[in-house]
Short mmCIF file of C-alpha atoms in Angstrom, two decimals:
data_model
loop_
_atom_site.label_atom_id
_atom_site.label_comp_id
_atom_site.label_asym_id
_atom_site.label_seq_id
_atom_site.Cartn_x
_atom_site.Cartn_y
_atom_site.Cartn_z
CA MET G 173 -96.77 -125.34 -12.36
CA LYS G 174 -93.77 -125.92 -14.60
CA LYS G 175 -95.39 -123.81 -17.28
CA GLU G 176 -95.85 -120.88 -14.89
CA HIS G 177 -92.23 -121.20 -13.72
CA LYS G 178 -91.03 -121.24 -17.33
CA GLU G 179 -93.08 -118.17 -18.21
CA HIS G 180 -91.75 -116.38 -15.14
CA SER G 181 -88.16 -117.21 -16.12
CA VAL G 182 -88.69 -115.98 -19.66
CA LYS G 183 -90.23 -112.77 -18.37
CA ARG G 184 -87.33 -112.23 -15.96
CA VAL G 185 -84.77 -112.75 -18.74
CA PHE G 186 -86.68 -110.35 -20.99
CA ILE G 187 -86.82 -107.66 -18.29
CA SER G 188 -83.11 -108.10 -17.55
CA PHE G 189 -82.32 -107.76 -21.24
CA MET G 190 -84.37 -104.56 -21.55
CA VAL G 191 -82.69 -103.08 -18.47
CA PHE G 192 -79.29 -103.89 -20.00
CA VAL G 193 -80.22 -102.27 -23.32
CA ALA G 194 -81.56 -99.17 -21.55
CA ALA G 195 -78.40 -98.91 -19.46
CA MET G 196 -76.21 -99.15 -22.53
CA ALA G 197 -78.27 -96.53 -24.36
CA PHE G 198 -78.15 -94.20 -21.36
CA GLY G 199 -74.42 -94.68 -21.07
CA ARG G 200 -73.88 -93.69 -24.67
CA ALA G 201 -76.12 -90.64 -24.35
CA GLY G 202 -74.40 -89.57 -21.17
CA SER G 203 -70.87 -89.84 -22.48
CA GLY G 204 -71.64 -88.60 -25.99
CA GLU G 205 -69.31 -88.69 -28.94
CA ALA G 206 -67.32 -85.61 -27.87
CA GLU G 207 -66.42 -83.31 -25.00
CA GLU G 208 -66.64 -79.51 -25.03
CA HIS G 209 -64.32 -76.83 -23.73
CA ILE G 210 -66.21 -73.55 -23.39
CA PHE G 211 -64.20 -70.36 -23.78
CA SER G 212 -64.56 -67.87 -20.92
CA LEU G 213 -62.71 -64.87 -19.53
CA GLU G 214 -61.41 -67.16 -16.78
CA ASN G 215 -59.67 -69.64 -19.09
CA THR G 216 -59.10 -67.70 -22.31
CA LYS G 217 -57.40 -64.48 -23.40
CA ILE G 218 -57.74 -62.94 -26.88
CA GLY G 219 -56.02 -59.79 -28.07
CA PHE G 220 -53.83 -58.06 -30.60
CA HIS G 221 -50.63 -56.02 -30.96
CA LEU G 222 -50.34 -53.21 -33.51
CA ASP G 223 -47.08 -51.35 -33.98
CA SER G 224 -47.16 -47.57 -34.46
CA THR G 225 -44.89 -44.55 -34.72
CA LEU G 226 -44.81 -43.91 -30.98
CA HIS G 227 -45.47 -47.28 -29.35
CA VAL G 228 -47.12 -50.68 -29.69
CA VAL G 229 -50.90 -50.60 -29.28
CA HIS G 230 -52.21 -53.49 -27.18
CA GLY G 231 -55.82 -54.58 -27.61
CA THR G 232 -57.98 -57.02 -25.67
CA ALA G 233 -61.30 -58.74 -26.34
CA ARG G 234 -63.51 -58.41 -23.26
CA LYS G 235 -66.54 -60.30 -24.57
CA PHE G 236 -66.61 -63.47 -26.65
CA ASN G 237 -68.16 -66.92 -26.75
CA GLY G 238 -67.18 -70.18 -28.35
CA LYS G 239 -65.91 -73.68 -27.74
CA VAL G 240 -63.54 -76.45 -28.74
CA ILE G 241 -64.95 -79.88 -29.54
CA VAL G 242 -62.73 -82.79 -28.46
CA PRO G 243 -63.83 -86.15 -29.94
CA ARG G 244 -63.85 -89.05 -27.48
CA SER G 245 -62.13 -91.11 -30.15
CA LEU G 246 -59.32 -88.50 -30.13
CA ASP G 247 -59.27 -88.66 -33.92
CA PRO G 248 -57.71 -85.34 -35.04
CA LYS G 249 -60.30 -85.14 -37.82
CA GLY G 250 -63.04 -84.87 -35.19
CA TYR G 251 -61.70 -81.73 -33.50
CA SER G 252 -63.31 -78.37 -34.17
CA ALA G 253 -63.31 -74.87 -32.73
CA GLU G 254 -65.38 -71.75 -33.13
CA ILE G 255 -65.44 -68.34 -31.51
CA THR G 256 -67.42 -65.12 -31.86
CA ILE G 257 -65.88 -61.86 -30.64
CA SER G 258 -67.93 -58.74 -29.93
CA VAL G 259 -66.32 -55.82 -31.79
CA LYS G 260 -67.71 -53.16 -29.44
CA ASP G 261 -66.14 -54.97 -26.50
CA MET G 262 -62.61 -54.82 -27.88
CA THR G 263 -60.50 -52.22 -26.12
CA THR G 264 -57.06 -50.61 -26.28
CA ALA G 265 -57.55 -48.75 -22.98
CA HIS G 266 -57.90 -45.44 -24.84
CA GLU G 267 -61.45 -44.15 -25.20
CA GLU G 268 -60.98 -41.96 -28.30
CA ARG G 269 -58.94 -44.62 -30.10
CA ASP G 270 -61.47 -47.31 -29.23
CA LYS G 271 -64.32 -45.18 -30.55
CA LYS G 272 -62.52 -44.80 -33.90
CA MET G 273 -61.74 -48.53 -33.98
CA HIS G 274 -65.37 -49.50 -33.34
CA GLU G 275 -67.12 -46.94 -35.54
CA THR G 276 -64.71 -46.21 -38.41
CA CYS G 277 -62.45 -49.23 -38.76
CA PHE G 278 -64.90 -52.06 -38.05
CA GLU G 279 -68.24 -50.26 -38.50
CA ALA G 280 -69.49 -52.23 -35.52
CA ASP G 281 -73.16 -51.31 -36.02
CA LYS G 282 -73.12 -53.14 -39.37
CA ASN G 283 -70.56 -55.77 -38.41
CA PRO G 284 -70.96 -56.47 -34.70
CA ASP G 285 -68.90 -59.66 -34.56
CA ILE G 286 -65.62 -61.21 -35.63
CA ILE G 287 -66.11 -64.93 -36.25
CA PHE G 288 -63.66 -67.81 -36.59
CA ARG G 289 -64.65 -71.40 -37.44
CA SER G 290 -62.02 -74.09 -37.79
CA THR G 291 -61.83 -76.44 -40.76
CA GLU G 292 -58.81 -78.50 -39.70
CA PHE G 293 -56.52 -79.22 -36.75
CA LYS G 294 -53.51 -79.87 -38.98
CA ASP G 295 -50.72 -82.03 -37.48
CA PHE G 296 -52.60 -82.43 -34.19
CA PRO G 297 -51.45 -85.66 -32.44
CA VAL G 298 -53.77 -88.55 -31.61
CA ARG G 299 -52.43 -88.72 -28.06
CA LEU G 300 -51.10 -85.85 -25.97
CA GLU G 301 -48.07 -86.49 -23.74
CA LYS G 302 -47.62 -84.33 -20.65
CA GLU G 303 -43.85 -84.16 -20.96
CA LYS G 304 -43.89 -83.36 -24.66
CA GLU G 305 -44.63 -79.89 -26.09
CA PHE G 306 -45.83 -79.71 -29.68
CA GLU G 307 -47.13 -77.39 -32.37
CA PHE G 308 -49.99 -77.67 -34.85
CA SER G 309 -51.76 -75.46 -37.35
CA LEU G 310 -55.30 -74.33 -36.59
CA VAL G 311 -56.85 -73.80 -40.01
CA GLY G 312 -60.19 -72.08 -40.41
CA ASP G 313 -62.39 -69.34 -41.84
CA LEU G 314 -62.07 -65.88 -40.31
CA THR G 315 -64.85 -63.37 -40.97
CA ILE G 316 -64.28 -59.64 -40.40
CA LYS G 317 -66.57 -56.90 -41.78
CA GLY G 318 -68.41 -59.45 -43.91
CA VAL G 319 -65.20 -60.67 -45.56
CA THR G 320 -64.21 -64.30 -45.01
CA LYS G 321 -60.63 -65.49 -45.45
CA SER G 322 -58.98 -68.82 -44.76
CA VAL G 323 -56.21 -68.49 -42.17
CA ALA G 324 -53.71 -70.91 -40.64
CA ILE G 325 -52.80 -70.11 -37.04
CA PRO G 326 -49.60 -71.67 -35.61
CA VAL G 327 -50.42 -72.98 -32.13
CA LYS G 328 -48.00 -74.11 -29.41
CA VAL G 329 -49.22 -76.56 -26.77
CA LYS G 330 -47.65 -77.48 -23.44
CA TYR G 331 -48.80 -79.14 -20.23
CA ARG G 332 -49.15 -77.19 -17.00
CA ALA G 333 -51.25 -77.36 -13.84
CA ASN G 334 -53.46 -80.36 -14.74
CA GLY G 335 -54.23 -79.04 -18.20
CA TYR G 336 -52.87 -78.05 -21.57
CA SER G 337 -52.06 -74.47 -22.46
CA PHE G 338 -52.75 -73.50 -26.09
CA HIS G 339 -51.06 -70.35 -27.41
CA GLY G 340 -51.64 -69.20 -30.98
CA ASN G 341 -50.72 -66.07 -32.91
CA VAL G 342 -51.07 -64.96 -36.52
CA TRP G 343 -50.24 -61.83 -38.53
CA LEU G 344 -53.10 -60.36 -40.55
CA ASN G 345 -52.95 -57.82 -43.37
CA TYR G 346 -56.09 -56.14 -42.08
CA LEU G 347 -56.01 -53.26 -44.57
CA GLN G 348 -55.80 -55.39 -47.69
CA ASP G 349 -57.62 -58.58 -46.72
CA PHE G 350 -60.54 -57.24 -44.67
CA ASN G 351 -61.15 -53.77 -46.11
CA ILE G 352 -60.39 -51.97 -42.88
CA PRO G 353 -59.44 -48.31 -43.46
CA ASP G 354 -55.97 -47.20 -42.42
CA PRO G 355 -56.28 -45.71 -38.91
CA SER G 356 -53.08 -43.67 -39.35
CA VAL G 357 -53.20 -39.90 -38.93
CA PHE G 358 -50.77 -37.17 -40.03
CA ILE G 359 -47.86 -37.88 -37.65
CA PHE G 360 -49.14 -41.05 -36.03
CA ARG G 361 -48.61 -43.99 -38.39
CA VAL G 362 -49.60 -47.58 -37.65
CA ALA G 363 -48.35 -50.82 -39.20
CA LYS G 364 -50.24 -52.41 -42.06
CA LYS G 365 -50.25 -55.80 -40.34
CA VAL G 366 -51.59 -56.69 -36.91
CA GLU G 367 -50.58 -59.59 -34.68
CA VAL G 368 -53.60 -61.41 -33.26
CA PHE G 369 -53.13 -63.90 -30.43
CA PHE G 370 -55.08 -66.19 -28.14
CA GLU G 371 -54.35 -68.28 -25.06
CA THR G 372 -56.62 -70.90 -23.53
CA ASP G 373 -56.18 -73.59 -20.88
CA ILE G 374 -58.00 -76.89 -21.46
CA PRO G 375 -58.33 -79.59 -18.74
CA ALA G 376 -56.21 -82.68 -19.39
CA SER G 377 -59.24 -84.91 -18.71
CA LEU G 378 -60.77 -83.91 -22.05
CA PHE G 379 -57.91 -85.60 -23.87
CA GLU G 380 -58.23 -88.97 -22.12
CA GLY G 381 -60.71 -90.24 -24.70
CA GLN G 382 -62.69 -93.46 -24.36
CA GLY G 383 -59.98 -95.61 -23.03
#
């Protein structure tokens, strides 16, 4: 009788141990090592400004996909970001100008996408404070028309409405660095550099980490 009771106790302890191990494993799988913020038209805006003889040309990306990876450890080295922008879905609200931009400048049939992949979140803090705005440098590889260049994008971050607003902008020498032909015509000249910008709102909960 004692032997049966002992065997039953051992079996119960073993089952409890296995349940505990399974629960721990499931917990780790569920939480993962990182959180994701998916870019969408609802939370992200991407565009550009190009000065010209008559006025500033404003462009907008209407189709893109990508994400930001936020490590649960909140170690700045674990952050990453990537985005792919559809060239044919960029618009300046001018049909003829857009056609030239897609077909002549970017050769969209051969180079359908603009791609950015981060390599470093330089000077990004370990902990974000709601009352404290800050800046960091988003460093990464930008690919346009098959040409890849390393760029550093200054980004300003501030808290608003239960999340953090990220605003970045960078000037690109598109003619020289990415082999884009000069879109200027006889009396309509455009600048040789273009200002590219992005804005995205990320929920504050993603920056709470493990603790």
